[in-house]
Amino acid sequence: MGKRSKQFIEKLQKNRTLIGSLILIITLLWGYAWVLMKQALDYMGPFTFSSFRFGVGAITLLVVAWIMKVGLPPKHYWKHIFVIGILQTAIVFLLVMYGLRFVDAGKSSVLLYSMPMWSSLLAAKYLNERLTLAKSSGLIIGMLGLLTILGWDIWMGQSIEIIIGEVLIIIAAISWAIANIYYRKKVQDLPQLQVSAFQMFFGTIAIMVVTLIMEPNEQLLLNAQSIYYILFTGIFASALCFTVWFLILSLIDMVSATISTLLVPMFGLIFSSFLLGEKITLGVFAGSVMIIIGIIIAQINQPMRGKPLEE
């Protein structure tokens, strides 16, 4: 990193207002991206869209890594980065995009961002982190929130496709949590931009393979609208936001960073309500509030440690 870059980061670290503004901007963009992900399904299959989105995102991140002279990861890390790419990019977004065929965008964002609960639970077992009373209470409240959303849909007579879609998105959240744990155990010492760029590259290859197998004859309509969805989610919501996010993670503590991601599902619900006309039912609202409260309680007294892999 050059002298100017270090000076810029030092100045940024002293400006908490600017850091807060950056967090607000990227969480707004991520929340808005859920609307575009849902709308993109009118033009192409879920896997095809993911191939385009993360293909664009991976190329952009690799270019950023090259400009910043991050370099290639050491050879013995490649297999670990590949695993993270499968867990973090391929599995998460293949399941999310398929689930979005049946589940509202706002509700999907809430379910996926239950990830911190699963991370806390897995960290207790695999990272020997103590499951404190606060964490246990937060996990229980969060789990009840998930059951509230799913249970509400079951009792309201939702179709089996919606229930399956919701379960797939929860599995995606668990896969994201597993990726976080694997990251801490195997590649935490590498620059986060380096890990993200190359894991996205490997994940994109896996998504493309699945796309060729599952959607060889799926409709593909490329026009100004669908290209906008691809470029916005690939360049802005993926590459640019992730790059800024890594910078933020180097400036603030992990707990504050994790809690700030709760803005994403809230913005997702708001944008989906206004732009897609999705109704926020009592079950979704109550479950969302419980999940958010649970995550905050679980994280509030958490000691500082290495940075998680966020996406």
mmCIF file of N, CA, C and O in Angstrom, residues 266-307:
data_model
loop_
_atom_site.group_PDB
_atom_site.id
_atom_site.type_symbol
_atom_site.label_atom_id
_atom_site.label_comp_id
_atom_site.label_asym_id
_atom_site.label_seq_id
_atom_site.Cartn_x
_atom_site.Cartn_y
_atom_site.Cartn_z
ATOM 1 N N MET A 266 -33.456 -4.411 6.586
ATOM 2 C CA MET A 266 -34.440 -3.351 6.810
ATOM 3 C C MET A 266 -34.652 -2.529 5.532
ATOM 4 O O MET A 266 -35.780 -2.254 5.132
ATOM 5 N N PHE A 267 -33.533 -2.167 4.876
ATOM 6 C CA PHE A 267 -33.648 -1.454 3.608
ATOM 7 C C PHE A 267 -34.274 -2.354 2.544
ATOM 8 O O PHE A 267 -35.020 -1.886 1.675
ATOM 9 N N GLY A 268 -33.945 -3.639 2.597
ATOM 10 C CA GLY A 268 -34.533 -4.585 1.653
ATOM 11 C C GLY A 268 -36.043 -4.623 1.769
ATOM 12 O O GLY A 268 -36.760 -4.627 0.759
ATOM 13 N N LEU A 269 -36.551 -4.657 3.003
ATOM 14 C CA LEU A 269 -37.994 -4.656 3.224
ATOM 15 C C LEU A 269 -38.628 -3.355 2.725
ATOM 16 O O LEU A 269 -39.684 -3.367 2.085
ATOM 17 N N ILE A 270 -37.971 -2.229 3.019
ATOM 18 C CA ILE A 270 -38.514 -0.923 2.628
ATOM 19 C C ILE A 270 -38.549 -0.770 1.113
ATOM 20 O O ILE A 270 -39.573 -0.398 0.524
ATOM 21 N N PHE A 271 -37.406 -1.060 0.447
ATOM 22 C CA PHE A 271 -37.349 -0.937 -1.014
ATOM 23 C C PHE A 271 -38.341 -1.898 -1.683
ATOM 24 O O PHE A 271 -38.994 -1.545 -2.675
ATOM 25 N N SER A 272 -38.446 -3.121 -1.160
ATOM 26 C CA SER A 272 -39.347 -4.110 -1.753
ATOM 27 C C SER A 272 -40.800 -3.679 -1.614
ATOM 28 O O SER A 272 -41.611 -3.921 -2.502
ATOM 29 N N SER A 273 -41.098 -3.044 -0.483
ATOM 30 C CA SER A 273 -42.468 -2.573 -0.259
ATOM 31 C C SER A 273 -42.829 -1.452 -1.227
ATOM 32 O O SER A 273 -43.907 -1.465 -1.841
ATOM 33 N N PHE A 274 -41.910 -0.496 -1.402
ATOM 34 C CA PHE A 274 -42.199 0.666 -2.245
ATOM 35 C C PHE A 274 -42.069 0.362 -3.741
ATOM 36 O O PHE A 274 -42.886 0.829 -4.542
ATOM 37 N N LEU A 275 -41.037 -0.404 -4.118
ATOM 38 C CA LEU A 275 -40.749 -0.602 -5.542
ATOM 39 C C LEU A 275 -41.402 -1.845 -6.133
ATOM 40 O O LEU A 275 -41.660 -1.892 -7.332
ATOM 41 N N LEU A 276 -41.642 -2.858 -5.300
ATOM 42 C CA LEU A 276 -42.246 -4.091 -5.802
ATOM 43 C C LEU A 276 -43.669 -4.294 -5.299
ATOM 44 O O LEU A 276 -44.345 -5.234 -5.717
ATOM 45 N N GLY A 277 -44.096 -3.425 -4.378
ATOM 46 C CA GLY A 277 -45.449 -3.560 -3.848
ATOM 47 C C GLY A 277 -45.629 -4.743 -2.919
ATOM 48 O O GLY A 277 -46.758 -5.202 -2.703
ATOM 49 N N GLU A 278 -44.517 -5.262 -2.371
ATOM 50 C CA GLU A 278 -44.613 -6.392 -1.451
ATOM 51 C C GLU A 278 -45.197 -5.938 -0.120
ATOM 52 O O GLU A 278 -44.806 -4.906 0.425
ATOM 53 N N LYS A 279 -46.123 -6.718 0.414
ATOM 54 C CA LYS A 279 -46.754 -6.389 1.687
ATOM 55 C C LYS A 279 -45.929 -6.966 2.842
ATOM 56 O O LYS A 279 -45.525 -8.123 2.805
ATOM 57 N N ILE A 280 -45.673 -6.143 3.834
ATOM 58 C CA ILE A 280 -44.966 -6.600 5.030
ATOM 59 C C ILE A 280 -46.023 -7.111 6.005
ATOM 60 O O ILE A 280 -46.696 -6.338 6.687
ATOM 61 N N THR A 281 -46.183 -8.432 6.061
ATOM 62 C CA THR A 281 -47.198 -9.029 6.920
ATOM 63 C C THR A 281 -46.785 -8.941 8.384
ATOM 64 O O THR A 281 -45.623 -8.673 8.709
ATOM 65 N N LEU A 282 -47.753 -9.185 9.257
ATOM 66 C CA LEU A 282 -47.473 -9.154 10.697
ATOM 67 C C LEU A 282 -46.424 -10.195 11.066
ATOM 68 O O LEU A 282 -45.536 -9.938 11.879
ATOM 69 N N GLY A 283 -46.500 -11.375 10.438
ATOM 70 C CA GLY A 283 -45.529 -12.426 10.733
ATOM 71 C C GLY A 283 -44.125 -12.040 10.333
ATOM 72 O O GLY A 283 -43.163 -12.274 11.079
ATOM 73 N N VAL A 284 -43.976 -11.453 9.139
ATOM 74 C CA VAL A 284 -42.657 -11.025 8.676
ATOM 75 C C VAL A 284 -42.111 -9.906 9.556
ATOM 76 O O VAL A 284 -40.935 -9.910 9.935
ATOM 77 N N PHE A 285 -42.975 -8.950 9.888
ATOM 78 C CA PHE A 285 -42.532 -7.829 10.726
ATOM 79 C C PHE A 285 -42.102 -8.319 12.108
ATOM 80 O O PHE A 285 -41.021 -7.960 12.588
ATOM 81 N N ALA A 286 -42.930 -9.129 12.747
ATOM 82 C CA ALA A 286 -42.615 -9.620 14.092
ATOM 83 C C ALA A 286 -41.357 -10.495 14.069
ATOM 84 O O ALA A 286 -40.475 -10.353 14.927
ATOM 85 N N GLY A 287 -41.264 -11.375 13.084
ATOM 86 C CA GLY A 287 -40.094 -12.238 12.983
ATOM 87 C C GLY A 287 -38.827 -11.457 12.712
ATOM 88 O O GLY A 287 -37.768 -11.758 13.278
ATOM 89 N N SER A 288 -38.916 -10.435 11.859
ATOM 90 C CA SER A 288 -37.751 -9.600 11.546
ATOM 91 C C SER A 288 -37.247 -8.879 12.787
ATOM 92 O O SER A 288 -36.042 -8.835 13.051
ATOM 93 N N VAL A 289 -38.174 -8.309 13.556
ATOM 94 C CA VAL A 289 -37.794 -7.610 14.779
ATOM 95 C C VAL A 289 -37.113 -8.561 15.757
ATOM 96 O O VAL A 289 -36.095 -8.228 16.372
ATOM 97 N N MET A 290 -37.629 -9.778 15.882
ATOM 98 C CA MET A 290 -37.048 -10.758 16.804
ATOM 99 C C MET A 290 -35.647 -11.170 16.361
ATOM 100 O O MET A 290 -34.736 -11.311 17.187
ATOM 101 N N ILE A 291 -35.460 -11.360 15.051
ATOM 102 C CA ILE A 291 -34.137 -11.734 14.537
ATOM 103 C C ILE A 291 -33.131 -10.629 14.812
ATOM 104 O O ILE A 291 -32.011 -10.876 15.284
ATOM 105 N N ILE A 292 -33.520 -9.389 14.564
ATOM 106 C CA ILE A 292 -32.619 -8.256 14.778
ATOM 107 C C ILE A 292 -32.263 -8.105 16.257
ATOM 108 O O ILE A 292 -31.092 -7.936 16.621
ATOM 109 N N ILE A 293 -33.283 -8.198 17.119
ATOM 110 C CA ILE A 293 -33.024 -8.110 18.560
ATOM 111 C C ILE A 293 -32.109 -9.247 19.005
ATOM 112 O O ILE A 293 -31.168 -9.043 19.790
ATOM 113 N N GLY A 294 -32.361 -10.443 18.493
ATOM 114 C CA GLY A 294 -31.537 -11.592 18.855
ATOM 115 C C GLY A 294 -30.080 -11.416 18.466
ATOM 116 O O GLY A 294 -29.172 -11.716 19.245
ATOM 117 N N ILE A 295 -29.843 -10.903 17.259
ATOM 118 C CA ILE A 295 -28.470 -10.703 16.791
ATOM 119 C C ILE A 295 -27.768 -9.634 17.619
ATOM 120 O O ILE A 295 -26.606 -9.782 18.009
ATOM 121 N N ILE A 296 -28.481 -8.548 17.926
ATOM 122 C CA ILE A 296 -27.878 -7.474 18.726
ATOM 123 C C ILE A 296 -27.508 -7.982 20.117
ATOM 124 O O ILE A 296 -26.410 -7.734 20.618
ATOM 125 N N ILE A 297 -28.411 -8.734 20.745
ATOM 126 C CA ILE A 297 -28.134 -9.279 22.082
ATOM 127 C C ILE A 297 -26.950 -10.233 22.033
ATOM 128 O O ILE A 297 -26.069 -10.215 22.905
ATOM 129 N N ALA A 298 -26.892 -11.082 20.999
ATOM 130 C CA ALA A 298 -25.808 -12.054 20.883
ATOM 131 C C ALA A 298 -24.463 -11.397 20.646
ATOM 132 O O ALA A 298 -23.416 -11.913 21.044
ATOM 133 N N GLN A 299 -24.461 -10.215 20.004
ATOM 134 C CA GLN A 299 -23.213 -9.563 19.623
ATOM 135 C C GLN A 299 -22.760 -8.492 20.611
ATOM 136 O O GLN A 299 -21.594 -8.103 20.610
ATOM 137 N N ILE A 300 -23.656 -8.033 21.478
ATOM 138 C CA ILE A 300 -23.408 -6.797 22.207
ATOM 139 C C ILE A 300 -22.203 -6.838 23.130
ATOM 140 O O ILE A 300 -21.487 -5.851 23.285
ATOM 141 N N ASN A 301 -21.924 -7.984 23.737
ATOM 142 C CA ASN A 301 -20.774 -8.082 24.637
ATOM 143 C C ASN A 301 -19.673 -8.954 24.063
ATOM 144 O O ASN A 301 -18.823 -9.454 24.790
ATOM 145 N N GLN A 302 -19.697 -9.149 22.764
ATOM 146 C CA GLN A 302 -18.716 -10.020 22.127
ATOM 147 C C GLN A 302 -17.348 -9.372 22.097
ATOM 148 O O GLN A 302 -17.208 -8.229 21.679
ATOM 149 N N PRO A 303 -16.290 -10.079 22.528
ATOM 150 C CA PRO A 303 -14.947 -9.499 22.499
ATOM 151 C C PRO A 303 -14.447 -9.327 21.086
ATOM 152 O O PRO A 303 -14.894 -9.996 20.169
ATOM 153 N N MET A 304 -13.528 -8.383 20.898
ATOM 154 C CA MET A 304 -12.976 -8.127 19.573
ATOM 155 C C MET A 304 -12.084 -9.288 19.138
ATOM 156 O O MET A 304 -11.371 -9.868 19.924
ATOM 157 N N ARG A 305 -12.149 -9.586 17.853
ATOM 158 C CA ARG A 305 -11.276 -10.640 17.305
ATOM 159 C C ARG A 305 -11.134 -10.390 15.827
ATOM 160 O O ARG A 305 -11.531 -9.367 15.325
ATOM 161 N N GLY A 306 -10.596 -11.383 15.090
ATOM 162 C CA GLY A 306 -10.358 -11.215 13.657
ATOM 163 C C GLY A 306 -11.631 -10.871 12.916
ATOM 164 O O GLY A 306 -12.731 -11.175 13.326
ATOM 165 N N LYS A 307 -11.480 -10.262 11.777
ATOM 166 C CA LYS A 307 -12.607 -9.765 10.999
ATOM 167 C C LYS A 307 -13.284 -10.913 10.266
ATOM 168 O O LYS A 307 -12.636 -11.791 9.734
#
